mmCIF file of C-alpha atoms in Angstrom:
data_model
loop_
_atom_site.group_PDB
_atom_site.id
_atom_site.type_symbol
_atom_site.label_atom_id
_atom_site.label_comp_id
_atom_site.label_asym_id
_atom_site.label_seq_id
_atom_site.Cartn_x
_atom_site.Cartn_y
_atom_site.Cartn_z
ATOM 1 C CA ARG A 1 0.000 0.000 0.000
ATOM 2 C CA VAL A 2 2.852 2.401 0.841
ATOM 3 C CA GLN A 3 4.585 1.631 -2.467
ATOM 4 C CA LEU A 4 1.328 2.234 -4.349
ATOM 5 C CA GLU A 5 0.785 5.574 -2.586
ATOM 6 C CA SER A 6 4.419 6.511 -3.213
ATOM 7 C CA ARG A 7 4.106 5.654 -6.925
ATOM 8 C CA GLN A 8 0.848 7.631 -7.218
ATOM 9 C CA LEU A 9 2.428 10.589 -5.440
ATOM 10 C CA ASN A 10 5.425 10.491 -7.820
ATOM 11 C CA GLU A 11 3.156 10.235 -10.850
ATOM 12 C CA GLY A 12 1.144 13.188 -9.556
ATOM 13 C CA LEU A 13 4.312 15.231 -9.049
ATOM 14 C CA GLU A 14 5.617 14.337 -12.507
ATOM 15 C CA GLN A 15 2.276 15.311 -14.038
ATOM 16 C CA GLY A 16 2.411 18.625 -12.163
ATOM 17 C CA VAL A 17 5.933 19.272 -13.470
ATOM 18 C CA ARG A 18 4.829 18.503 -17.049
ATOM 19 C CA GLU A 19 1.848 20.845 -16.723
ATOM 20 C CA ARG A 20 3.946 23.664 -15.269
ATOM 21 C CA THR A 21 6.605 23.175 -17.946
ATOM 22 C CA ALA A 22 3.959 23.357 -20.678
ATOM 23 C CA ALA A 23 2.471 26.477 -19.088
ATOM 24 C CA LEU A 24 5.905 28.098 -18.831
ATOM 25 C CA GLU A 25 6.704 27.297 -22.459
ATOM 26 C CA ALA A 26 3.353 28.764 -23.548
ATOM 27 C CA SER A 27 4.005 31.857 -21.449
ATOM 28 C CA ASN A 28 7.467 32.261 -23.020
ATOM 29 C CA ARG A 29 5.980 31.997 -26.514
ATOM 30 C CA GLU A 30 3.390 34.652 -25.628
ATOM 31 C CA LEU A 31 6.091 36.919 -24.202
ATOM 32 C CA GLU A 32 8.190 36.498 -27.326
ATOM 33 C CA ALA A 33 5.224 37.290 -29.576
ATOM 34 C CA PHE A 34 4.459 40.341 -27.441
ATOM 35 C CA SER A 35 8.097 41.509 -27.664
ATOM 36 C CA TYR A 36 8.092 41.245 -31.447
ATOM 37 C CA SER A 37 4.748 43.042 -31.642
ATOM 38 C CA VAL A 38 5.921 45.880 -29.405
ATOM 39 C CA SER A 39 9.195 46.211 -31.280
ATOM 40 C CA HIS A 40 7.310 46.408 -34.576
ATOM 41 C CA ASP A 41 4.917 49.009 -33.156
ATOM 42 C CA LEU A 42 7.816 51.127 -31.884
ATOM 43 C CA ARG A 43 9.891 51.005 -35.056
ATOM 44 C CA ALA A 44 7.467 52.938 -37.285
ATOM 45 C CA PRO A 45 7.269 56.007 -35.008
ATOM 46 C CA LEU A 46 11.039 55.901 -34.491
ATOM 47 C CA ARG A 47 11.649 55.869 -38.234
ATOM 48 C CA GLY A 48 9.251 58.821 -38.504
ATOM 49 C CA ILE A 49 11.048 60.792 -35.798
ATOM 50 C CA ASP A 50 14.458 60.144 -37.326
ATOM 51 C CA GLY A 51 13.202 60.762 -40.855
ATOM 52 C CA PHE A 52 11.494 64.056 -40.086
ATOM 53 C CA ALA A 53 14.463 65.273 -38.036
ATOM 54 C CA HIS A 54 16.691 64.425 -41.017
ATOM 55 C CA ILE A 55 14.369 66.302 -43.400
ATOM 56 C CA LEU A 56 14.328 69.334 -41.104
ATOM 57 C CA ALA A 57 18.117 69.315 -40.907
ATOM 58 C CA GLU A 58 18.509 69.003 -44.691
ATOM 59 C CA ASP A 59 15.771 71.401 -45.801
ATOM 60 C CA TYR A 60 15.988 74.014 -43.052
ATOM 61 C CA GLY A 61 19.437 73.434 -41.569
ATOM 62 C CA SER A 62 20.907 76.570 -43.065
ATOM 63 C CA ARG A 63 18.149 78.653 -41.440
ATOM 64 C CA LEU A 64 18.601 77.118 -37.993
ATOM 65 C CA ASP A 65 21.069 78.322 -35.406
ATOM 66 C CA ASP A 66 23.669 75.987 -33.928
ATOM 67 C CA THR A 67 21.484 75.205 -30.912
ATOM 68 C CA ALA A 68 18.536 74.095 -33.062
ATOM 69 C CA ARG A 69 20.791 71.998 -35.309
ATOM 70 C CA GLY A 70 22.275 70.423 -32.182
ATOM 71 C CA HIS A 71 18.791 69.591 -30.906
ATOM 72 C CA LEU A 72 17.889 67.925 -34.199
ATOM 73 C CA GLU A 73 21.091 65.904 -34.126
ATOM 74 C CA ARG A 74 20.375 64.780 -30.553
ATOM 75 C CA ILE A 75 16.844 63.763 -31.587
ATOM 76 C CA ARG A 76 18.267 61.686 -34.421
ATOM 77 C CA ARG A 77 20.922 60.045 -32.244
ATOM 78 C CA ALA A 78 18.361 59.261 -29.528
ATOM 79 C CA SER A 79 15.935 57.683 -31.995
ATOM 80 C CA GLN A 80 18.750 55.650 -33.537
ATOM 81 C CA ARG A 81 19.908 54.493 -30.069
ATOM 82 C CA LEU A 82 16.360 53.440 -29.189
ATOM 83 C CA SER A 83 16.100 51.546 -32.465
ATOM 84 C CA GLN A 84 19.383 49.798 -31.631
ATOM 85 C CA THR A 85 18.072 48.995 -28.144
ATOM 86 C CA ILE A 86 15.008 47.359 -29.687
ATOM 87 C CA ASP A 87 17.261 45.310 -31.974
ATOM 88 C CA ASP A 88 19.399 44.331 -28.998
ATOM 89 C CA MET A 89 16.366 43.218 -26.968
ATOM 90 C CA ILE A 90 15.171 41.013 -29.800
ATOM 91 C CA GLU A 91 18.669 39.618 -30.251
ATOM 92 C CA LEU A 92 18.933 38.917 -26.526
ATOM 93 C CA ALA A 93 15.595 37.095 -26.581
ATOM 94 C CA ARG A 94 16.829 35.034 -29.523
ATOM 95 C CA ILE A 95 20.209 34.291 -27.973
ATOM 96 C CA THR A 96 18.815 33.284 -24.596
ATOM 97 C CA ARG A 97 16.786 30.536 -26.290
ATOM 98 C CA MET A 98 19.943 29.041 -27.741
ATOM 99 C CA PRO A 99 22.185 26.639 -25.846
ATOM 100 C CA LEU A 100 25.228 28.161 -24.152
ATOM 101 C CA HIS A 101 28.567 27.701 -25.893
ATOM 102 C CA ARG A 102 31.256 28.242 -23.291
ATOM 103 C CA ARG A 103 34.770 28.973 -24.437
ATOM 104 C CA GLU A 104 37.599 31.256 -23.491
ATOM 105 C CA VAL A 105 36.772 34.864 -24.353
ATOM 106 C CA ASP A 106 39.353 37.663 -24.536
ATOM 107 C CA LEU A 107 37.569 40.328 -22.504
ATOM 108 C CA SER A 108 40.370 42.859 -23.024
ATOM 109 C CA ALA A 109 39.959 42.697 -26.808
ATOM 110 C CA LEU A 110 36.176 42.840 -26.478
ATOM 111 C CA ALA A 111 36.404 45.898 -24.206
ATOM 112 C CA ARG A 112 38.862 47.577 -26.592
ATOM 113 C CA THR A 113 36.549 47.021 -29.585
ATOM 114 C CA THR A 114 33.471 48.198 -27.695
ATOM 115 C CA LEU A 115 35.141 51.354 -26.389
ATOM 116 C CA MET A 116 36.560 52.151 -29.830
ATOM 117 C CA GLU A 117 33.032 51.923 -31.304
ATOM 118 C CA LEU A 118 31.702 54.192 -28.558
ATOM 119 C CA SER A 119 34.438 56.759 -29.187
ATOM 120 C CA GLN A 120 33.616 56.840 -32.908
ATOM 121 C CA ALA A 121 29.985 57.666 -32.143
ATOM 122 C CA SER A 122 30.683 60.403 -29.601
ATOM 123 C CA ARG A 123 32.657 63.579 -29.004
ATOM 124 C CA HIS A 124 33.169 62.539 -25.369
ATOM 125 C CA ARG A 125 36.783 61.472 -24.756
ATOM 126 C CA PRO A 126 37.321 59.966 -21.312
ATOM 127 C CA GLU A 127 40.651 58.463 -20.368
ATOM 128 C CA VAL A 128 40.415 54.736 -21.136
ATOM 129 C CA VAL A 129 42.539 52.089 -19.431
ATOM 130 C CA ILE A 130 42.166 48.435 -20.438
ATOM 131 C CA ALA A 131 44.102 45.713 -18.654
ATOM 132 C CA GLU A 132 45.759 43.176 -20.933
ATOM 133 C CA SER A 133 44.963 39.465 -21.029
ATOM 134 C CA VAL A 134 41.686 39.497 -19.093
ATOM 135 C CA THR A 135 39.833 36.352 -20.112
ATOM 136 C CA ALA A 136 36.807 34.353 -18.989
ATOM 137 C CA GLN A 137 35.139 31.054 -19.753
ATOM 138 C CA ALA A 138 31.732 32.122 -21.055
ATOM 139 C CA ASP A 139 29.345 32.247 -23.972
ATOM 140 C CA PRO A 140 30.893 34.911 -26.269
ATOM 141 C CA ALA A 141 27.594 36.266 -27.617
ATOM 142 C CA LEU A 142 26.032 36.740 -24.182
ATOM 143 C CA LEU A 143 29.218 38.150 -22.723
ATOM 144 C CA ARG A 144 29.441 40.667 -25.574
ATOM 145 C CA ILE A 145 25.941 41.924 -24.753
ATOM 146 C CA VAL A 146 26.773 42.277 -21.063
ATOM 147 C CA LEU A 147 30.068 44.026 -21.683
ATOM 148 C CA GLU A 148 28.614 46.370 -24.310
ATOM 149 C CA ASN A 149 25.850 47.404 -21.906
ATOM 150 C CA LEU A 150 28.248 47.956 -18.999
ATOM 151 C CA LEU A 151 30.731 49.966 -21.044
ATOM 152 C CA ASP A 152 27.977 51.942 -22.775
ATOM 153 C CA ASN A 153 26.629 52.915 -19.348
ATOM 154 C CA ALA A 154 30.123 53.891 -18.180
ATOM 155 C CA TRP A 155 30.549 55.960 -21.340
ATOM 156 C CA LYS A 156 27.218 57.742 -20.905
ATOM 157 C CA PHE A 157 27.635 58.489 -17.221
ATOM 158 C CA SER A 158 31.240 59.605 -17.558
ATOM 159 C CA SER A 159 30.230 62.136 -20.216
ATOM 160 C CA ARG A 160 29.014 64.418 -17.418
ATOM 161 C CA THR A 161 32.333 64.308 -15.570
ATOM 162 C CA PRO A 162 35.336 66.379 -16.639
ATOM 163 C CA GLY A 163 38.522 64.293 -16.681
ATOM 164 C CA ALA A 164 36.516 61.062 -16.583
ATOM 165 C CA ARG A 165 38.306 57.723 -16.624
ATOM 166 C CA ILE A 166 36.895 54.370 -17.717
ATOM 167 C CA GLU A 167 38.980 51.458 -16.535
ATOM 168 C CA PHE A 168 38.499 47.809 -17.464
ATOM 169 C CA GLY A 169 40.376 45.062 -15.692
ATOM 170 C CA SER A 170 40.204 42.363 -13.073
ATOM 171 C CA ALA A 171 41.155 41.982 -9.440
ATOM 172 C CA ASP A 172 41.625 39.193 -6.929
ATOM 173 C CA LEU A 173 38.912 39.276 -4.269
ATOM 174 C CA ASP A 174 38.781 36.609 -1.570
ATOM 175 C CA ARG A 175 40.958 34.256 -3.638
ATOM 176 C CA GLU A 176 38.678 34.614 -6.672
ATOM 177 C CA ARG A 177 39.208 36.583 -9.841
ATOM 178 C CA ALA A 178 36.639 39.359 -10.277
#
């Protein structure tokens, strides 16, 4: 009798796990569909904002003062950054559904590339220090997203600080590399 009750309890638990797994998978599919829908709905207005700002700059740029031209340029850059953020969110959703592929990643090279791209898109010039030979065992695609977000935030927040310095490296903390 105990074995029968134990078997029935296990079967009930397994059935519950299957049901919850199915519900979670359905919820993930709904969330993904919602993300794609929202991204599609946001892209059209963003293209309009960027397009009209571009038209204003081209057709009326010579009549605008430097401040107005600067505002238009900031509008365009902001709409383009938001469009890139939407692309990144969709890419992250796609990547997180894929299996992880761990390998050694050269974080120093990744940081150097990311900071070079940021410097090309900005007039802000903080001091940049990148330690050599910082590596990690990780999924390269996911690590790139994390590092790009961290360094982009450092870049943005340091733009308000004269003499800013962005430093990338590692340190030993409690016998672990951080």
